[in-house]
GROMACS .gro file of C-alpha atoms in nm:
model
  360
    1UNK     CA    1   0.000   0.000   0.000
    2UNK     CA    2   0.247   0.268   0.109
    3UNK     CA    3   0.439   0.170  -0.279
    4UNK     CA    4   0.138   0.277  -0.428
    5UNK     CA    5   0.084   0.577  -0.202
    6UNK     CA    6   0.436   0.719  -0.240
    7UNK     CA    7   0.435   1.074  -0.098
    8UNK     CA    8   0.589   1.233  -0.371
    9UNK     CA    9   0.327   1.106  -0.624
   10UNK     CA   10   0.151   1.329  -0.419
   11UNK     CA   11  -0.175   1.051  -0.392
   12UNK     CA   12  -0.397   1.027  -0.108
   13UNK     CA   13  -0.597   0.753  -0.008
   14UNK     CA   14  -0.998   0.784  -0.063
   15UNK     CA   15  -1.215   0.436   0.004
   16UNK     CA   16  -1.560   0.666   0.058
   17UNK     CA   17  -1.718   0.966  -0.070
   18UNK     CA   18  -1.906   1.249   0.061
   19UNK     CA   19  -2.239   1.073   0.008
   20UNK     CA   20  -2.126   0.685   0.198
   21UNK     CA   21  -2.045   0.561  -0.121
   22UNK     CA   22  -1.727   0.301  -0.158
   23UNK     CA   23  -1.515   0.459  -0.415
   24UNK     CA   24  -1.214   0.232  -0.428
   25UNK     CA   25  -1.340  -0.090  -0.368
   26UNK     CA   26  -0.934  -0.224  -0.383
   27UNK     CA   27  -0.856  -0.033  -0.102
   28UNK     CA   28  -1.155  -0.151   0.150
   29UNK     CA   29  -1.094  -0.257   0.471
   30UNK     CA   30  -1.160  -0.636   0.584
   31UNK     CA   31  -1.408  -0.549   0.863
   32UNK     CA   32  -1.738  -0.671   0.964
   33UNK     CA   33  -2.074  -0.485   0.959
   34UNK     CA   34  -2.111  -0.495   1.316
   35UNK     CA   35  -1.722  -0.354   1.375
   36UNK     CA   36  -1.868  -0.083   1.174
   37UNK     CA   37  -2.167  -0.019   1.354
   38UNK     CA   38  -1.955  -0.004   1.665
   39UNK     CA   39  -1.731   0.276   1.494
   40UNK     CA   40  -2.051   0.495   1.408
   41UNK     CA   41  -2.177   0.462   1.741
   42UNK     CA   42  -1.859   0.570   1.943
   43UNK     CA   43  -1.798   0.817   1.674
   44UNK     CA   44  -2.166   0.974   1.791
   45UNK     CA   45  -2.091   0.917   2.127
   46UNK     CA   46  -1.746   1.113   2.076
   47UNK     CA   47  -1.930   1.389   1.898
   48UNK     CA   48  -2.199   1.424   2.205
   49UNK     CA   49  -1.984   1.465   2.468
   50UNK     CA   50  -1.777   1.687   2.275
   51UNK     CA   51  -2.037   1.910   2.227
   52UNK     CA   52  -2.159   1.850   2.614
   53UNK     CA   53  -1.796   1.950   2.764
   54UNK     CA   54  -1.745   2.306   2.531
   55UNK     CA   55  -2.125   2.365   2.682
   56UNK     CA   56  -1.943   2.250   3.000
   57UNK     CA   57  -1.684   2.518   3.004
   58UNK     CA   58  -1.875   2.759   2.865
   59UNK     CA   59  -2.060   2.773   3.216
   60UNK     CA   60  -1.803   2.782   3.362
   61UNK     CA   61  -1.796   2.419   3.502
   62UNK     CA   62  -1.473   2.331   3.295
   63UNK     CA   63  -1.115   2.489   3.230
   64UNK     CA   64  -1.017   2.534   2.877
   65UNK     CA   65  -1.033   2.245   2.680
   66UNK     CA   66  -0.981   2.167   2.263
   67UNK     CA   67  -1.260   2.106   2.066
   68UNK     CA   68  -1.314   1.778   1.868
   69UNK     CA   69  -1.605   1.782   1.601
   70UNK     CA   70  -1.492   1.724   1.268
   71UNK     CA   71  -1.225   1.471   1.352
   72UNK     CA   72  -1.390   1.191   1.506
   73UNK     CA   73  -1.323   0.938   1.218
   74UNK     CA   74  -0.940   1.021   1.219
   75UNK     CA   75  -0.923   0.967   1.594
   76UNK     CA   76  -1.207   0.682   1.620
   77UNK     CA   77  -1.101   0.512   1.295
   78UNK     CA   78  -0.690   0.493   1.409
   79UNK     CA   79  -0.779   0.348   1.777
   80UNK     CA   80  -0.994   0.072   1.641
   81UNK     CA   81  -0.737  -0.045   1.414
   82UNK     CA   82  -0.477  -0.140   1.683
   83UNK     CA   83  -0.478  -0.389   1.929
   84UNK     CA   84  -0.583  -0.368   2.340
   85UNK     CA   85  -0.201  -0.430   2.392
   86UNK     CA   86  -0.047  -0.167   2.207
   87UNK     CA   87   0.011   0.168   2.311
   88UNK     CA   88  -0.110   0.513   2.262
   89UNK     CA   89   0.053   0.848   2.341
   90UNK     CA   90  -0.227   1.092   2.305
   91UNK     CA   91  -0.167   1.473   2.232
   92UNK     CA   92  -0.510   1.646   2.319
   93UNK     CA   93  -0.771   1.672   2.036
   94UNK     CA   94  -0.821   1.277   2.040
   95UNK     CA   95  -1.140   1.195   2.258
   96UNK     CA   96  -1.281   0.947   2.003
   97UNK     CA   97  -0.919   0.692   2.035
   98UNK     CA   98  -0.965   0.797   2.447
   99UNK     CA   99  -1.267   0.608   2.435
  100UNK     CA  100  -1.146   0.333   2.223
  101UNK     CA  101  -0.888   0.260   2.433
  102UNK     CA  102  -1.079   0.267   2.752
  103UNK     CA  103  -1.086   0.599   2.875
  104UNK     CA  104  -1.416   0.717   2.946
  105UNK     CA  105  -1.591   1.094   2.915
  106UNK     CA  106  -1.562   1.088   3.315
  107UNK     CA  107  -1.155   1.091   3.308
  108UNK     CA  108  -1.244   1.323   3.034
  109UNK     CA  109  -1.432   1.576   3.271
  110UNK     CA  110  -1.186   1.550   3.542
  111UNK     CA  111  -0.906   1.622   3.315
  112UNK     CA  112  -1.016   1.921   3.184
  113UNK     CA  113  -1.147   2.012   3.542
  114UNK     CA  114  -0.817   2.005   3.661
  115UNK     CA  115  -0.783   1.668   3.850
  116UNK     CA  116  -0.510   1.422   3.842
  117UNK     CA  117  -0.757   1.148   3.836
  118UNK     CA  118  -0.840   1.219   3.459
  119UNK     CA  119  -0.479   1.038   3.355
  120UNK     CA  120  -0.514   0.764   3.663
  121UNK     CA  121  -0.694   0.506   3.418
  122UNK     CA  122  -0.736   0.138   3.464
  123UNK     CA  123  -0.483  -0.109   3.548
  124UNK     CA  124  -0.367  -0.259   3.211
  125UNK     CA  125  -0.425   0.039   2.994
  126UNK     CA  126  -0.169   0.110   2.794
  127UNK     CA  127  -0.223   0.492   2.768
  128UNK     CA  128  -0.024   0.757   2.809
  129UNK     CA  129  -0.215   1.111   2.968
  130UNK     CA  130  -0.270   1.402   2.728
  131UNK     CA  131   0.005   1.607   2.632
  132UNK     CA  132  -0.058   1.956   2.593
  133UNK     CA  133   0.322   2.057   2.461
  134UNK     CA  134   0.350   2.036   2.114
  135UNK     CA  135   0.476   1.741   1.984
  136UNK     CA  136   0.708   1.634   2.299
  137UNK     CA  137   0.445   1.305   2.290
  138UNK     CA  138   0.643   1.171   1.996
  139UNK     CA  139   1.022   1.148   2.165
  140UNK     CA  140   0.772   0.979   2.413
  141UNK     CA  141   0.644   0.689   2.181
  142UNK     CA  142   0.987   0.667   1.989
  143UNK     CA  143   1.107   0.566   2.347
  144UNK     CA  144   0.809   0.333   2.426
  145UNK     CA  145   0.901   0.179   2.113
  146UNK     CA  146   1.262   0.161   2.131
  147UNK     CA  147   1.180  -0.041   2.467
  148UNK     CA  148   0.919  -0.282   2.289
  149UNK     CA  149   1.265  -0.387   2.107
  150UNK     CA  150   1.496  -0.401   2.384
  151UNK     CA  151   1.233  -0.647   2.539
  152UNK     CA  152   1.176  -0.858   2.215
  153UNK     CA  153   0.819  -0.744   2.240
  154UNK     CA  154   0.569  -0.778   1.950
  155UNK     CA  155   0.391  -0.430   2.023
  156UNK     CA  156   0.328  -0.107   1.833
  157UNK     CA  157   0.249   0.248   1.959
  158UNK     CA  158   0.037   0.479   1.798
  159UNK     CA  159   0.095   0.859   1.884
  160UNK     CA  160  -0.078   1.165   1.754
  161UNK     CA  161  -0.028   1.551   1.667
  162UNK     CA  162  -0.097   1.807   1.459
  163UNK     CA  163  -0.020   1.982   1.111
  164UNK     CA  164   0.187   2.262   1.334
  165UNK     CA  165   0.318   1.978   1.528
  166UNK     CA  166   0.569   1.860   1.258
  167UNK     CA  167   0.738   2.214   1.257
  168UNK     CA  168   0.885   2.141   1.602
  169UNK     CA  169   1.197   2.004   1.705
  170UNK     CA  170   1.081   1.723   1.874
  171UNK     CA  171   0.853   1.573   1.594
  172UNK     CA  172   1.220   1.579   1.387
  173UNK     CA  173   1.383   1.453   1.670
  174UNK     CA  174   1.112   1.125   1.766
  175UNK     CA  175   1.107   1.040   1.376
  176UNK     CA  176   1.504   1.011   1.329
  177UNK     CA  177   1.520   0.786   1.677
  178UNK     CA  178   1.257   0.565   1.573
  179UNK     CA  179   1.380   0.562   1.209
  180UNK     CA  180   1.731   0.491   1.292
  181UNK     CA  181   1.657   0.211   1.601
  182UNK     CA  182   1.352   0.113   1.328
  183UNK     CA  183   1.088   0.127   1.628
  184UNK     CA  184   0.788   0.025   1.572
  185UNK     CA  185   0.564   0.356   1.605
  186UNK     CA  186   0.289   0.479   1.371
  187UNK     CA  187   0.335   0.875   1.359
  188UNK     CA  188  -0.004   1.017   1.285
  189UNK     CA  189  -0.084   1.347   1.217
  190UNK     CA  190  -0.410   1.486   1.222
  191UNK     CA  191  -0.355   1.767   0.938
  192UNK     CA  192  -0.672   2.003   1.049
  193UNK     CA  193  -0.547   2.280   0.862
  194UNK     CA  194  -0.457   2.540   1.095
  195UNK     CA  195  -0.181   2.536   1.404
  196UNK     CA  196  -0.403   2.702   1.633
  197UNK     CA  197  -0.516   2.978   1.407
  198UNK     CA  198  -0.202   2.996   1.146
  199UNK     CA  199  -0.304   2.819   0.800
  200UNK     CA  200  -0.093   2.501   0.711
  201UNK     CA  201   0.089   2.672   0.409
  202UNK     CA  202   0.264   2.992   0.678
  203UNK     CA  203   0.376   2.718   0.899
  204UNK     CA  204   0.591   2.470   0.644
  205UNK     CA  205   0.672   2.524   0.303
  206UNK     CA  206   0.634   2.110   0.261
  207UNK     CA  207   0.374   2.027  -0.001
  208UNK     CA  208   0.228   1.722   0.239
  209UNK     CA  209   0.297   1.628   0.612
  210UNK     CA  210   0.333   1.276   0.452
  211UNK     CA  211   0.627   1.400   0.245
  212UNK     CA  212   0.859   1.463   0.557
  213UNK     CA  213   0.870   1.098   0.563
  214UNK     CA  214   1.118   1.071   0.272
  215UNK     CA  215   1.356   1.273   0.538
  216UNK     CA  216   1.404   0.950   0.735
  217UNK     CA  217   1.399   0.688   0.485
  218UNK     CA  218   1.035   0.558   0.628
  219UNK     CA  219   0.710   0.486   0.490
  220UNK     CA  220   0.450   0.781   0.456
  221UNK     CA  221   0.098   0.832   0.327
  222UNK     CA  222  -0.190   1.066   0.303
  223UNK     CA  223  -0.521   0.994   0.355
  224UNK     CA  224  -0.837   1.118   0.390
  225UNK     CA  225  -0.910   1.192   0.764
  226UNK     CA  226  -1.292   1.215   0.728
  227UNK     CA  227  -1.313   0.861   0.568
  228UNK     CA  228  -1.303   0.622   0.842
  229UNK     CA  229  -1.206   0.309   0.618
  230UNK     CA  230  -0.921   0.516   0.454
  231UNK     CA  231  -0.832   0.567   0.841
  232UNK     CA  232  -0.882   0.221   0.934
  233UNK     CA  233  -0.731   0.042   0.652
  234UNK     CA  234  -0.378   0.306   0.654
  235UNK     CA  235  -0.376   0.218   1.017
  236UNK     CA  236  -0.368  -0.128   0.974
  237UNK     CA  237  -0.150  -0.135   0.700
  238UNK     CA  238   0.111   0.076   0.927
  239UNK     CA  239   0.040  -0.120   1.262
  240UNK     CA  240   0.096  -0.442   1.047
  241UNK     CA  241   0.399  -0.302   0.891
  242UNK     CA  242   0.545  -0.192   1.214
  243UNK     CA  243   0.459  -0.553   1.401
  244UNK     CA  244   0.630  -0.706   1.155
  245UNK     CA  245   0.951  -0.512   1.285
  246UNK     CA  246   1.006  -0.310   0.946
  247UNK     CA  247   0.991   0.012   1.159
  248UNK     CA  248   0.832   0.353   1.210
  249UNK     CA  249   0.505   0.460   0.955
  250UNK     CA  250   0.365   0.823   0.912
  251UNK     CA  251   0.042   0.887   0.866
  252UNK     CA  252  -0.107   1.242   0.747
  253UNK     CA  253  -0.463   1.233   0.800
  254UNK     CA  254  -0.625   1.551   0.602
  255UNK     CA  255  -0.915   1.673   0.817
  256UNK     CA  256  -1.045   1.981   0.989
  257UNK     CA  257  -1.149   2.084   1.329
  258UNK     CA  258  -1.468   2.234   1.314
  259UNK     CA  259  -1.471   2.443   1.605
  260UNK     CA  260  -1.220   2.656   1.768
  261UNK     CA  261  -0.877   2.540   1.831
  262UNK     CA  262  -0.968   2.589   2.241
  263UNK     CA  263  -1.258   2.711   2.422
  264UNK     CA  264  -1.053   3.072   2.430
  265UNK     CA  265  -1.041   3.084   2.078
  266UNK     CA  266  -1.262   3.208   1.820
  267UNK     CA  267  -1.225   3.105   1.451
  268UNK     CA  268  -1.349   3.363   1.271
  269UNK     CA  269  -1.072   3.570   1.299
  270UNK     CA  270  -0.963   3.379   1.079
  271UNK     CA  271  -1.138   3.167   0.878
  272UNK     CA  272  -1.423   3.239   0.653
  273UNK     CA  273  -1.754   3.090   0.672
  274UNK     CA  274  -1.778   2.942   0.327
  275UNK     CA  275  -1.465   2.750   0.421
  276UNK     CA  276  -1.668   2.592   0.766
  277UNK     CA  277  -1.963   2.499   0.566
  278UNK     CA  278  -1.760   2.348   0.240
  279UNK     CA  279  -1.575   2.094   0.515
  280UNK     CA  280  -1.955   2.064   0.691
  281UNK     CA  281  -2.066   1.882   0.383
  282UNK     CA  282  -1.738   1.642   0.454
  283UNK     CA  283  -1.848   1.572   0.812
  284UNK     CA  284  -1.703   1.179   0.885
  285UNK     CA  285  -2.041   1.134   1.071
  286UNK     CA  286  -2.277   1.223   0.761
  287UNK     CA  287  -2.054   0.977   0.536
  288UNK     CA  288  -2.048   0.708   0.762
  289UNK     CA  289  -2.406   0.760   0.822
  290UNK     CA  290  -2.512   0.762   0.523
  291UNK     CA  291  -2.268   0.438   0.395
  292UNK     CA  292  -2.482   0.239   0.668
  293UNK     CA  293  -2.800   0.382   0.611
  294UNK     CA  294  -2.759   0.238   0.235
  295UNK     CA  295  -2.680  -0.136   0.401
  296UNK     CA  296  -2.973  -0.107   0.635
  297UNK     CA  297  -2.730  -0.120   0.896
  298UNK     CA  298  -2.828   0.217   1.072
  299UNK     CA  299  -3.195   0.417   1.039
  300UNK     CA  300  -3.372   0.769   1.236
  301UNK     CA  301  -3.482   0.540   1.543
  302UNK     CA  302  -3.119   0.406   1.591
  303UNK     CA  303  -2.975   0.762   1.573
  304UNK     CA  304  -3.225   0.898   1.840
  305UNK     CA  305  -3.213   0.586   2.077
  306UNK     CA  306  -2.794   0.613   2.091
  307UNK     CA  307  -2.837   0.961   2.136
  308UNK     CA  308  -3.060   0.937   2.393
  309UNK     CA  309  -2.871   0.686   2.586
  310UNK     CA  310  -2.500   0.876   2.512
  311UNK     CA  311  -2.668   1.187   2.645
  312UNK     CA  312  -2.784   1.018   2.923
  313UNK     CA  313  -2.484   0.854   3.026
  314UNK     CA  314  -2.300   1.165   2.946
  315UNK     CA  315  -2.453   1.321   3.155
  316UNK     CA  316  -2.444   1.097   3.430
  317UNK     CA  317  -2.070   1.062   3.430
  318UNK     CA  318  -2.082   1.463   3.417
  319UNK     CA  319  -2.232   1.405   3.748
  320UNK     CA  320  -1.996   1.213   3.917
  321UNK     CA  321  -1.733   1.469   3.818
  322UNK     CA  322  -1.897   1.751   3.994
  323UNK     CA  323  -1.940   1.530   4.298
  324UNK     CA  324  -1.588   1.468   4.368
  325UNK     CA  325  -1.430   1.651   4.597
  326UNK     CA  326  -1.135   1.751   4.424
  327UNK     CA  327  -0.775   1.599   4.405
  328UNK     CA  328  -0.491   1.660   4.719
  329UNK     CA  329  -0.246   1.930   4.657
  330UNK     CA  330   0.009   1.685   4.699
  331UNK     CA  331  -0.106   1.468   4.423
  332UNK     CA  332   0.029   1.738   4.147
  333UNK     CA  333   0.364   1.719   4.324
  334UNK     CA  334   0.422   1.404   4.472
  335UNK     CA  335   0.415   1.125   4.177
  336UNK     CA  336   0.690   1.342   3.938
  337UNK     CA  337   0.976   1.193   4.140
  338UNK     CA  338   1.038   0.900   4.334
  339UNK     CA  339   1.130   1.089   4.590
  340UNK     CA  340   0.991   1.464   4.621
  341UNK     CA  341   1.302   1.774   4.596
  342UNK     CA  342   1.334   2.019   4.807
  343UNK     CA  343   1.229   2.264   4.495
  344UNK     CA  344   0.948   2.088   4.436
  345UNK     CA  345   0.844   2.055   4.850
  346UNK     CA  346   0.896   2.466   4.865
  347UNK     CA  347   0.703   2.515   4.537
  348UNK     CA  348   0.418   2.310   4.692
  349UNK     CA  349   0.413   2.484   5.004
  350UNK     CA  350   0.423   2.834   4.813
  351UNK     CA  351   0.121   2.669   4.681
  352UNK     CA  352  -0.068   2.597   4.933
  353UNK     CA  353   0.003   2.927   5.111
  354UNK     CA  354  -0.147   3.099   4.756
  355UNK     CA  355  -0.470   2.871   4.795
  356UNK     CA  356  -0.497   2.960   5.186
  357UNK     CA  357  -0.494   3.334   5.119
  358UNK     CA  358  -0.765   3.302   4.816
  359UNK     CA  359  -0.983   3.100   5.042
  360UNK     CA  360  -0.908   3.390   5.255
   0.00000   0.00000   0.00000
């Protein structure tokens, strides 16, 4: 696949149109109907309490958080393609793969509310918390992987970022590791089209993301980011690829983030409206929607029951955040180090004295 897909044909992978329909019938994933179904429905779920945490903070009940709509097939599509055992080293805008992988929207919530119990997730998890710096998650997974070797292991890690991402240092710095100690580590890169609010063409002069592959001698493609099988099948393709000990893969997903890049931003500064509602007729949800709805795999009454119960347990789980009491100062300090510094013991207790005089 990734001969055929050769970056500097400048090719992208496209299994399904706009309107559900299989274009590339070559190219389509082996998957069942009810693996399918499952995707839709977490993709919906994804979408809903999206939606439910940017109403969230916008009462005030939740810090700042990234927005997700638009790339729910990207994120949902990638997850579902690895297995339980393999790792994933998150950046931020990735709720769908959270869920995949077993988070749930109540880490979620306490995340975003602050809490160390939003990365505390269950025993046997294999993933990493979110990463807010750019692209210092990928010297991360290049080292996860590097270790999979050194213990003759058979896993692969998945790790995400953005366009913007691969103008940092570290997104240079994780490829050449895991190119040179061939580790086995898909790269994807959720190409949204904007690093925060600068367009993709001011922030590289490279023609694709997929392209910067060439650089390290490894395997690159583009796909389409709204098409979930193009996502599913690339993924496989690279997790297989990497399994097989052949090395690193990476993955530029094209897609677009629908809403701001954070609850403090606001995208009309600089985007135009005609732009939001061409990539609104894209939406992965509509296509994938729609490709079911032709199978008889998905109708109105299925949409409004899952919505009903996602809302509902949403909700619920919304709940339970609000109801905890908050996590220990000492929490943020104590599990950095083995043993806790004097800097960090005097930072904490400057802390604590700052909370104390708030409180008043």
């Amino acid at each position: 696949m990734f001969k055929d897909f050769d970056p500097l044909q400048g090719k992208r992978l496209e299994i399904m149109n706009i309107n559900g329909e299989i274009v590339a019938q070559k190219w389509m994933p082996k998957i069942s109907d009810e693996k399918i179904v499952e995707a839709y429905k977490t993709m919906l779920y994804a979408r809903i309490g999206d939606l439910k945490a940017v109403s969230y903070q916008r009462q005030g009940r939740l810090y700042t958080l990234p927005t997700n709509i638009g790339q729910e097939a990207a994120a949902v599509g990638s997850a579902m393609a690895i297995e339980k055992n393999d790792w994933m080293v998150p950046a931020y805008r990735e709720l769908g793969a959270w869920l995949v992988k077993g988070a749930t929207m109540r880490h979620y919530f306490y995340y975003f509310g602050g809490s160390e119990e939003g990365s505390r997730f269950p025993e046997g998890t294999r993933l990493l918390p979110v990463s807010v710096p750019i692209s210092s998650q990928l010297t991360h997974a290049a080292g996860i992987g590097h270790s999979i070797n050194y213990k003759g292991e058979k896993d692969v890690v998945i790790t995400y970022f953005g366009d913007g991402g691969s103008s940092q240092g570290d997104f240079h710095e994780g490829l050449n590791w895991a190119a040179v100690f061939n580790c086995p580590v898909i790269f994807f890169c959720n190409n949204n089209g904007y690093a925060i609010s600068l367009p993709r063409k001011k922030q590289t002069k490279a023609r694709t993301i997929a392209q910067k592959a060439i650089a390290y001698e490894i395997p690159g493609i583009q796909i389409d980011g709204n098409d979930f099988f193009a996502v599913y099948r690339a993924t496989s393709e690279a997790a297989r690829y990497a399994r097989e000990g052949h090395g690193p893969v990476l993955i530029e997903a094209v897609t677009y983030r629908r809403g701001a890049h954070t609850t403090s931003d606001d995208p009309t500064k600089y985007r135009s409206a005609e732009e939001e509602k061409e990539w609104e007729q894209k939406d992965p949800l509509l296509r994938l929607r729609k490709y079911l709805e032709s199978k008889n795999l998905w109708d109105e009454k299925s949409e409004q029951d899952h919505t009903e119960e996602s809302t509902a347990d949403i909700e619920s789980q919304f709940k339970e955040y609000e109801q905890f009491e908050g996590t220990p100062l000492e929490d943020i300090f104590k599990y950095q180090l083995e043993e806790m510094p004097d800097s960090l013991k005097s930072q904490m207790v400057d802390m604590r004295n700052f909370i104390n005089r708030k409180e008043g």
